[in-house]
Amino acid sequence: MADIEVFLDQTPGETRGVIARKGRYHHLIIQRDSDRPSDRLGARSVGRIARVEPALRGAFVDLGAGEPYGFLPLGQNDKPGEGTKVEVEVAAEPRERKGPVLRRLGDASGEPRLLAPGPDVAAILSVLAPGVTPQTGVAAIRAALEAEEDALSSSVVDPSCGLDLMIQRTRALIAVDIDHAPAPGRDSRKNRETANREGLAHAARLLTLKGWGGLIVIDLIGVGLHGDTIMKMARAAFAGEPQTAFGPLSRFGLMQLSLPWRRTPLDERLLDGAGRPGLEARSIDIVRQLRLALLSDPATPRFVARCAPEAAALAAPLVEALGPRGGLLADPSMAAGAVRIEEAP
C-alpha cells in the first residue's frame, strides 16, 4: 500500500472522502445532500443577530435556515444589538444538537442568506493530500466502509509493541488509556516507551478520524516518565493539528491537551442517541451496498436491495439515481439496519 491513499465515494445522498496513511485511516469526511449548506465548515453567510447572551459572552445568529442558530463568540468590546447584520464564516460545524460556531468577518446588510458554501469533499481532499488523485468506484466504497468501522471503534491493539489503547468521549472530556502487555523476552522499559509513542500516534489519528475535539486526558504507561521525551512524542503525534494546546505531564503519567472542534463528530452523524445506526445512515448504507454490488458485477442485469420498510422509504429516491440495474424491496420481516443484496429474478 502507498504511504498516502485517497478515496472519493460519491454515493447518492452522501459523499465520503477518505485518507489513509501507511495503511491506517486518518480522515473520513462525510457530506450529505440533506446537510444545511450554511452549516458546513468554511461556509460564509450574512446573518442576523437574533439574541445576545452576555452570560455566554456570545450571540446567536440567524443564518436564514432556521434553528438551531449559529453561535458567535464575542470579545469584551463587541456589543452588537439584536437585529444587527453580520458577515460570518463557520469555524466549527454543529454538534450535540447545537448550531455551528461562527467567526465574524465584518458588517453586512440585507436578509440572512448564504454567500458561499464551504468546500466540497473533493476540495477538502486536495488540501489534505495535495497532488494525490482520489480512487473512486469499488475501492472507494470499500475504503469508506472500513474507515467508518475504524472511526466507530474504541480500541486499538498492536501486538508488535504490546499496545492496548482505549478511547472514550464523555460530556466533559475525552479519555485515552494507553496500556501495555509485556511479552516474554522483551525489554519492558524499552517496549513501554515504544508503546507510549505508538499510543500517542494512534490517539492523534483516532481523534482526527472521529472528528473529536475539546479537553483530552491521556493516561500513559508508567509513572515518573521523562517529561521532555513524552512531550516530544506528543508534539510529533499531533503535528498535523497546529492549534493543539499541551498541558504538563503529571507525576502520575497523565497528559492533558486541547484540540479545536471543527467537524460534526462522526458518531453523531452515523449513530442515534442510543448508539445505534440512525435511520438516514441506514438508508444511505443500503444504497452504498447496492452500488457496490452493481460496480463489482457489471455482468448481472439487475440487483435488488431487500431491507425493512422504514429504511426503504427513505432509500427509494436514492436507489432510483443508481439507474435501472438497481432496485429496492421493502420486506417487513427484515430487521432494522439489515440489508440483503440479491440478483433480481
GROMACS .gro file of C-alpha atoms in nm:
model
  345
    1MET     CA    1   0.000   0.000   0.000
    2ALA     CA    2   0.125   0.351  -0.083
    3ASP     CA    3   0.220   0.583   0.202
    4ILE     CA    4  -0.083   0.803   0.123
    5GLU     CA    5  -0.402   0.683  -0.043
    6VAL     CA    6  -0.707   0.899  -0.111
    7PHE     CA    7  -1.058   0.777  -0.186
    8LEU     CA    8  -1.372   0.958  -0.305
    9ASP     CA    9  -1.704   0.775  -0.273
   10GLN     CA   10  -1.996   0.960  -0.432
   11THR     CA   11  -2.297   0.751  -0.337
   12PRO     CA   12  -2.639   0.914  -0.395
   13GLY     CA   13  -2.735   1.101  -0.080
   14GLU     CA   14  -2.384   1.118   0.065
   15THR     CA   15  -2.025   1.184  -0.040
   16ARG     CA   16  -1.733   1.045   0.159
   17GLY     CA   17  -1.366   1.132   0.139
   18VAL     CA   18  -1.108   0.902   0.296
   19ILE     CA   19  -0.735   0.941   0.350
   20ALA     CA   20  -0.515   0.651   0.457
   21ARG     CA   21  -0.151   0.687   0.560
   22LYS     CA   22   0.071   0.379   0.572
   23GLY     CA   23  -0.234   0.154   0.577
   24ARG     CA   24  -0.415   0.338   0.859
   25TYR     CA   25  -0.721   0.559   0.811
   26HIS     CA   26  -0.666   0.918   0.926
   27HIS     CA   27  -0.956   1.113   0.773
   28LEU     CA   28  -1.318   1.033   0.694
   29ILE     CA   29  -1.509   1.336   0.569
   30ILE     CA   30  -1.884   1.298   0.521
   31GLN     CA   31  -2.117   1.541   0.348
   32ARG     CA   32  -2.483   1.461   0.290
   33ASP     CA   33  -2.731   1.607   0.046
   34SER     CA   34  -2.953   1.679   0.349
   35ASP     CA   35  -2.688   1.897   0.519
   36ARG     CA   36  -2.769   2.265   0.556
   37PRO     CA   37  -2.513   2.441   0.330
   38SER     CA   38  -2.489   2.730   0.576
   39ASP     CA   39  -2.366   2.491   0.850
   40ARG     CA   40  -2.071   2.340   0.666
   41LEU     CA   41  -1.718   2.423   0.774
   42GLY     CA   42  -1.596   2.730   0.586
   43ALA     CA   43  -1.941   2.843   0.464
   44ARG     CA   44  -1.986   3.223   0.454
   45SER     CA   45  -2.323   3.384   0.522
   46VAL     CA   46  -2.497   3.706   0.606
   47GLY     CA   47  -2.655   3.653   0.947
   48ARG     CA   48  -2.882   3.848   1.178
   49ILE     CA   49  -2.810   3.872   1.550
   50ALA     CA   50  -3.118   3.703   1.694
   51ARG     CA   51  -3.020   3.705   2.061
   52VAL     CA   52  -2.728   3.828   2.269
   53GLU     CA   53  -2.629   3.616   2.570
   54PRO     CA   54  -2.392   3.812   2.799
   55ALA     CA   55  -2.352   3.513   3.032
   56LEU     CA   56  -2.215   3.307   2.742
   57ARG     CA   57  -2.015   3.601   2.603
   58GLY     CA   58  -2.171   3.541   2.267
   59ALA     CA   59  -2.469   3.585   2.038
   60PHE     CA   60  -2.699   3.352   1.849
   61VAL     CA   61  -2.709   3.430   1.478
   62ASP     CA   62  -2.991   3.352   1.235
   63LEU     CA   63  -2.829   3.232   0.911
   64GLY     CA   64  -3.158   3.212   0.724
   65ALA     CA   65  -3.212   2.838   0.766
   66GLY     CA   66  -3.397   2.839   1.097
   67GLU     CA   67  -3.292   2.699   1.431
   68PRO     CA   68  -3.060   2.589   1.575
   69TYR     CA   69  -2.894   2.926   1.521
   70GLY     CA   70  -2.520   2.968   1.490
   71PHE     CA   71  -2.320   3.082   1.792
   72LEU     CA   72  -2.088   3.381   1.758
   73PRO     CA   73  -1.836   3.430   2.043
   74LEU     CA   74  -1.798   3.796   2.139
   75GLY     CA   75  -1.497   3.984   2.267
   76GLN     CA   76  -1.512   4.228   2.557
   77ASN     CA   77  -1.556   4.523   2.321
   78ASP     CA   78  -1.810   4.353   2.094
   79LYS     CA   79  -2.161   4.473   2.178
   80PRO     CA   80  -2.385   4.414   1.876
   81GLY     CA   81  -2.754   4.477   1.921
   82GLU     CA   82  -3.028   4.235   1.826
   83GLY     CA   83  -3.108   4.267   1.457
   84THR     CA   84  -2.752   4.364   1.361
   85LYS     CA   85  -2.644   4.213   1.028
   86VAL     CA   86  -2.301   4.049   1.018
   87GLU     CA   87  -2.097   3.851   0.770
   88VAL     CA   88  -1.980   3.528   0.931
   89GLU     CA   89  -1.791   3.208   0.850
   90VAL     CA   90  -1.846   2.864   1.002
   91ALA     CA   91  -1.548   2.782   1.225
   92ALA     CA   92  -1.696   2.461   1.371
   93GLU     CA   93  -1.985   2.251   1.241
   94PRO     CA   94  -2.292   2.165   1.452
   95ARG     CA   95  -2.261   1.907   1.730
   96GLU     CA   96  -2.470   1.784   2.022
   97ARG     CA   97  -2.784   1.929   1.859
   98LYS     CA   98  -2.632   2.278   1.870
   99GLY     CA   99  -2.579   2.507   1.574
  100PRO     CA  100  -2.240   2.589   1.418
  101VAL     CA  101  -1.980   2.810   1.584
  102LEU     CA  102  -1.916   3.121   1.379
  103ARG     CA  103  -1.632   3.365   1.314
  104ARG     CA  104  -1.721   3.727   1.240
  105LEU     CA  105  -1.581   3.863   0.914
  106GLY     CA  106  -1.739   4.208   0.918
  107ASP     CA  107  -2.060   4.406   0.892
  108ALA     CA  108  -2.326   4.319   0.636
  109SER     CA  109  -2.667   4.422   0.508
  110GLY     CA  110  -2.975   4.257   0.366
  111GLU     CA  111  -3.159   3.943   0.466
  112PRO     CA  112  -2.981   3.639   0.613
  113ARG     CA  113  -2.850   3.430   0.327
  114LEU     CA  114  -2.570   3.202   0.215
  115LEU     CA  115  -2.288   3.384   0.038
  116ALA     CA  116  -2.056   3.092  -0.036
  117PRO     CA  117  -2.079   2.724   0.062
  118GLY     CA  118  -1.794   2.551   0.238
  119PRO     CA  119  -1.556   2.342   0.025
  120ASP     CA  120  -1.690   2.011  -0.102
  121VAL     CA  121  -1.529   1.678  -0.020
  122ALA     CA  122  -1.308   1.672  -0.331
  123ALA     CA  123  -1.172   2.017  -0.247
  124ILE     CA  124  -1.104   1.914   0.114
  125LEU     CA  125  -0.914   1.607  -0.002
  126SER     CA  126  -0.700   1.817  -0.237
  127VAL     CA  127  -0.592   2.033   0.059
  128LEU     CA  128  -0.526   1.743   0.297
  129ALA     CA  129  -0.342   1.533   0.037
  130PRO     CA  130  -0.223   1.768  -0.239
  131GLY     CA  131  -0.124   1.605  -0.566
  132VAL     CA  132  -0.279   1.265  -0.482
  133THR     CA  133  -0.553   1.156  -0.722
  134PRO     CA  134  -0.851   1.006  -0.538
  135GLN     CA  135  -0.951   0.648  -0.614
  136THR     CA  136  -1.320   0.602  -0.691
  137GLY     CA  137  -1.560   0.315  -0.757
  138VAL     CA  138  -1.532  -0.016  -0.572
  139ALA     CA  139  -1.204   0.073  -0.396
  140ALA     CA  140  -1.355   0.397  -0.262
  141ILE     CA  141  -1.671   0.226  -0.135
  142ARG     CA  142  -1.471  -0.041   0.048
  143ALA     CA  143  -1.241   0.223   0.199
  144ALA     CA  144  -1.542   0.430   0.309
  145LEU     CA  145  -1.693   0.129   0.487
  146GLU     CA  146  -1.365   0.029   0.651
  147ALA     CA  147  -1.292   0.384   0.763
  148GLU     CA  148  -1.639   0.406   0.918
  149GLU     CA  149  -1.577   0.088   1.116
  150ASP     CA  150  -1.241   0.223   1.232
  151ALA     CA  151  -1.391   0.560   1.327
  152LEU     CA  152  -1.661   0.400   1.540
  153SER     CA  153  -1.421   0.168   1.720
  154SER     CA  154  -1.297   0.249   2.070
  155SER     CA  155  -0.980   0.042   2.085
  156VAL     CA  156  -0.652  -0.033   1.911
  157VAL     CA  157  -0.440  -0.340   1.978
  158ASP     CA  158  -0.091  -0.362   1.829
  159PRO     CA  159   0.084  -0.687   1.931
  160SER     CA  160   0.412  -0.577   1.772
  161CYS     CA  161   0.474  -0.335   2.058
  162GLY     CA  162   0.224  -0.463   2.313
  163LEU     CA  163  -0.006  -0.163   2.274
  164ASP     CA  164  -0.362  -0.182   2.407
  165LEU     CA  165  -0.542   0.152   2.367
  166MET     CA  166  -0.895   0.257   2.462
  167ILE     CA  167  -1.058   0.590   2.377
  168GLN     CA  168  -1.392   0.720   2.510
  169ARG     CA  169  -1.580   1.051   2.500
  170THR     CA  170  -1.786   1.191   2.786
  171ARG     CA  171  -1.966   1.524   2.820
  172ALA     CA  172  -1.667   1.674   3.000
  173LEU     CA  173  -1.365   1.528   2.823
  174ILE     CA  174  -1.212   1.257   2.608
  175ALA     CA  175  -1.020   0.986   2.792
  176VAL     CA  176  -0.740   0.788   2.625
  177ASP     CA  177  -0.594   0.491   2.815
  178ILE     CA  178  -0.263   0.364   2.677
  179ASP     CA  179  -0.181   0.026   2.826
  180HIS     CA  180   0.100  -0.223   2.774
  181ALA     CA  181   0.103  -0.602   2.776
  182PRO     CA  182   0.463  -0.717   2.832
  183ALA     CA  183   0.583  -1.016   2.634
  184PRO     CA  184   0.849  -1.273   2.731
  185GLY     CA  185   1.194  -1.191   2.600
  186ARG     CA  186   1.124  -0.820   2.552
  187ASP     CA  187   1.288  -0.529   2.734
  188SER     CA  188   0.984  -0.398   2.924
  189ARG     CA  189   1.127  -0.047   2.973
  190LYS     CA  190   1.220  -0.002   2.608
  191ASN     CA  191   0.895  -0.158   2.491
  192ARG     CA  192   0.698   0.072   2.724
  193GLU     CA  193   0.850   0.375   2.553
  194THR     CA  194   0.764   0.234   2.211
  195ALA     CA  195   0.407   0.159   2.320
  196ASN     CA  196   0.366   0.515   2.453
  197ARG     CA  197   0.495   0.658   2.126
  198GLU     CA  198   0.267   0.439   1.917
  199GLY     CA  199  -0.022   0.502   2.154
  200LEU     CA  200   0.011   0.880   2.114
  201ALA     CA  201   0.024   0.841   1.736
  202HIS     CA  202  -0.290   0.626   1.734
  203ALA     CA  203  -0.466   0.867   1.972
  204ALA     CA  204  -0.396   1.160   1.738
  205ARG     CA  205  -0.513   0.956   1.437
  206LEU     CA  206  -0.837   0.840   1.601
  207LEU     CA  207  -0.924   1.186   1.730
  208THR     CA  208  -0.888   1.326   1.378
  209LEU     CA  209  -1.076   1.034   1.224
  210LYS     CA  210  -1.363   1.063   1.472
  211GLY     CA  211  -1.380   1.442   1.446
  212TRP     CA  212  -1.344   1.485   1.822
  213GLY     CA  213  -1.206   1.790   1.999
  214GLY     CA  214  -1.205   1.960   2.338
  215LEU     CA  215  -1.017   1.852   2.650
  216ILE     CA  216  -0.828   1.523   2.616
  217VAL     CA  217  -0.669   1.334   2.906
  218ILE     CA  218  -0.417   1.064   2.811
  219ASP     CA  219  -0.314   0.803   3.066
  220LEU     CA  220   0.033   0.691   2.958
  221ILE     CA  221   0.213   0.373   3.054
  222GLY     CA  222   0.416   0.406   3.372
  223VAL     CA  223   0.479   0.679   3.630
  224GLY     CA  224   0.773   0.912   3.672
  225LEU     CA  225   0.808   0.944   3.295
  226HIS     CA  226   1.063   1.178   3.140
  227GLY     CA  227   0.858   1.488   3.061
  228ASP     CA  228   1.073   1.621   2.774
  229THR     CA  229   1.074   1.284   2.599
  230ILE     CA  230   0.698   1.241   2.628
  231MET     CA  231   0.635   1.598   2.512
  232LYS     CA  232   0.848   1.542   2.200
  233MET     CA  233   0.647   1.226   2.128
  234ALA     CA  234   0.318   1.412   2.177
  235ARG     CA  235   0.417   1.708   1.958
  236ALA     CA  236   0.525   1.471   1.683
  237ALA     CA  237   0.199   1.274   1.707
  238PHE     CA  238  -0.020   1.587   1.692
  239ALA     CA  239   0.195   1.778   1.441
  240GLY     CA  240  -0.094   1.776   1.194
  241GLU     CA  241  -0.303   1.998   1.423
  242PRO     CA  242  -0.115   2.325   1.484
  243GLN     CA  243  -0.377   2.452   1.731
  244THR     CA  244  -0.315   2.168   1.978
  245ALA     CA  245  -0.252   2.308   2.328
  246PHE     CA  246  -0.044   2.086   2.555
  247GLY     CA  247  -0.056   2.077   2.933
  248PRO     CA  248   0.222   1.948   3.160
  249LEU     CA  249   0.277   1.579   3.225
  250SER     CA  250   0.172   1.484   3.578
  251ARG     CA  251   0.376   1.262   3.808
  252PHE     CA  252   0.103   1.001   3.767
  253GLY     CA  253   0.169   0.971   3.393
  254LEU     CA  254  -0.131   1.180   3.283
  255MET     CA  255  -0.108   1.426   2.996
  256GLN     CA  256  -0.372   1.688   2.919
  257LEU     CA  257  -0.417   1.861   2.586
  258SER     CA  258  -0.685   2.051   2.400
  259LEU     CA  259  -0.794   2.024   2.037
  260PRO     CA  260  -1.029   2.256   1.849
  261TRP     CA  261  -1.369   2.127   1.741
  262ARG     CA  262  -1.416   2.163   1.364
  263ARG     CA  263  -1.637   1.899   1.205
  264THR     CA  264  -1.950   1.730   1.330
  265PRO     CA  265  -1.831   1.417   1.515
  266LEU     CA  266  -1.879   1.103   1.308
  267ASP     CA  267  -2.056   0.918   1.587
  268GLU     CA  268  -2.320   1.194   1.592
  269ARG     CA  269  -2.357   1.171   1.214
  270LEU     CA  270  -2.384   0.793   1.200
  271LEU     CA  271  -2.547   0.690   1.529
  272ASP     CA  272  -2.867   0.780   1.711
  273GLY     CA  273  -2.897   0.870   2.079
  274ALA     CA  274  -2.894   0.503   2.176
  275GLY     CA  275  -2.568   0.438   1.991
  276ARG     CA  276  -2.732   0.253   1.701
  277PRO     CA  277  -2.708   0.348   1.332
  278GLY     CA  278  -2.957   0.626   1.260
  279LEU     CA  279  -3.232   0.591   1.001
  280GLU     CA  280  -3.067   0.821   0.747
  281ALA     CA  281  -2.733   0.644   0.790
  282ARG     CA  282  -2.901   0.304   0.746
  283SER     CA  283  -3.084   0.419   0.435
  284ILE     CA  284  -2.771   0.555   0.269
  285ASP     CA  285  -2.581   0.238   0.363
  286ILE     CA  286  -2.841   0.037   0.171
  287VAL     CA  287  -2.772   0.249  -0.136
  288ARG     CA  288  -2.396   0.216  -0.087
  289GLN     CA  289  -2.417  -0.164  -0.056
  290LEU     CA  290  -2.632  -0.184  -0.367
  291ARG     CA  291  -2.395   0.042  -0.559
  292LEU     CA  292  -2.102  -0.177  -0.452
  293ALA     CA  293  -2.278  -0.483  -0.596
  294LEU     CA  294  -2.355  -0.305  -0.923
  295LEU     CA  295  -1.996  -0.188  -0.970
  296SER     CA  296  -1.843  -0.520  -0.860
  297ASP     CA  297  -2.053  -0.727  -1.100
  298PRO     CA  298  -2.139  -0.531  -1.416
  299ALA     CA  299  -2.247  -0.850  -1.596
  300THR     CA  300  -2.552  -0.919  -1.378
  301PRO     CA  301  -2.857  -0.747  -1.533
  302ARG     CA  302  -3.014  -0.629  -1.208
  303PHE     CA  303  -2.963  -0.629  -0.832
  304VAL     CA  304  -3.222  -0.561  -0.563
  305ALA     CA  305  -3.163  -0.446  -0.206
  306ARG     CA  306  -3.401  -0.607   0.042
  307CYS     CA  307  -3.449  -0.412   0.368
  308ALA     CA  308  -3.702  -0.303   0.631
  309PRO     CA  309  -3.986  -0.075   0.506
  310GLU     CA  310  -3.883   0.228   0.715
  311ALA     CA  311  -3.537   0.243   0.562
  312ALA     CA  312  -3.669   0.153   0.217
  313ALA     CA  313  -3.897   0.458   0.214
  314LEU     CA  314  -3.601   0.691   0.268
  315ALA     CA  315  -3.367   0.500   0.036
  316ALA     CA  316  -3.611   0.472  -0.257
  317PRO     CA  317  -3.534   0.804  -0.433
  318LEU     CA  318  -3.160   0.747  -0.384
  319VAL     CA  319  -3.178   0.399  -0.537
  320GLU     CA  320  -3.352   0.548  -0.842
  321ALA     CA  321  -3.042   0.759  -0.901
  322LEU     CA  322  -2.839   0.437  -0.949
  323GLY     CA  323  -3.023   0.362  -1.272
  324PRO     CA  324  -3.238   0.074  -1.396
  325ARG     CA  325  -3.000  -0.203  -1.280
  326GLY     CA  326  -3.072  -0.122  -0.915
  327GLY     CA  327  -3.395  -0.197  -0.732
  328LEU     CA  328  -3.538  -0.194  -0.380
  329LEU     CA  329  -3.768  -0.432  -0.197
  330ALA     CA  330  -3.933  -0.340   0.134
  331ASP     CA  331  -3.956  -0.654   0.345
  332PRO     CA  332  -4.135  -0.632   0.686
  333SER     CA  333  -3.952  -0.946   0.802
  334MET     CA  334  -3.612  -0.774   0.778
  335ALA     CA  335  -3.463  -0.634   1.099
  336ALA     CA  336  -3.388  -0.263   1.122
  337GLY     CA  337  -3.043  -0.199   0.981
  338ALA     CA  338  -3.025  -0.531   0.793
  339VAL     CA  339  -2.985  -0.534   0.414
  340ARG     CA  340  -2.956  -0.821   0.168
  341ILE     CA  341  -2.841  -0.768  -0.189
  342GLU     CA  342  -2.997  -1.015  -0.432
  343GLU     CA  343  -2.995  -1.078  -0.802
  344ALA     CA  344  -3.334  -0.981  -0.940
  345PRO     CA  345  -3.527  -1.273  -1.094
   0.00000   0.00000   0.00000
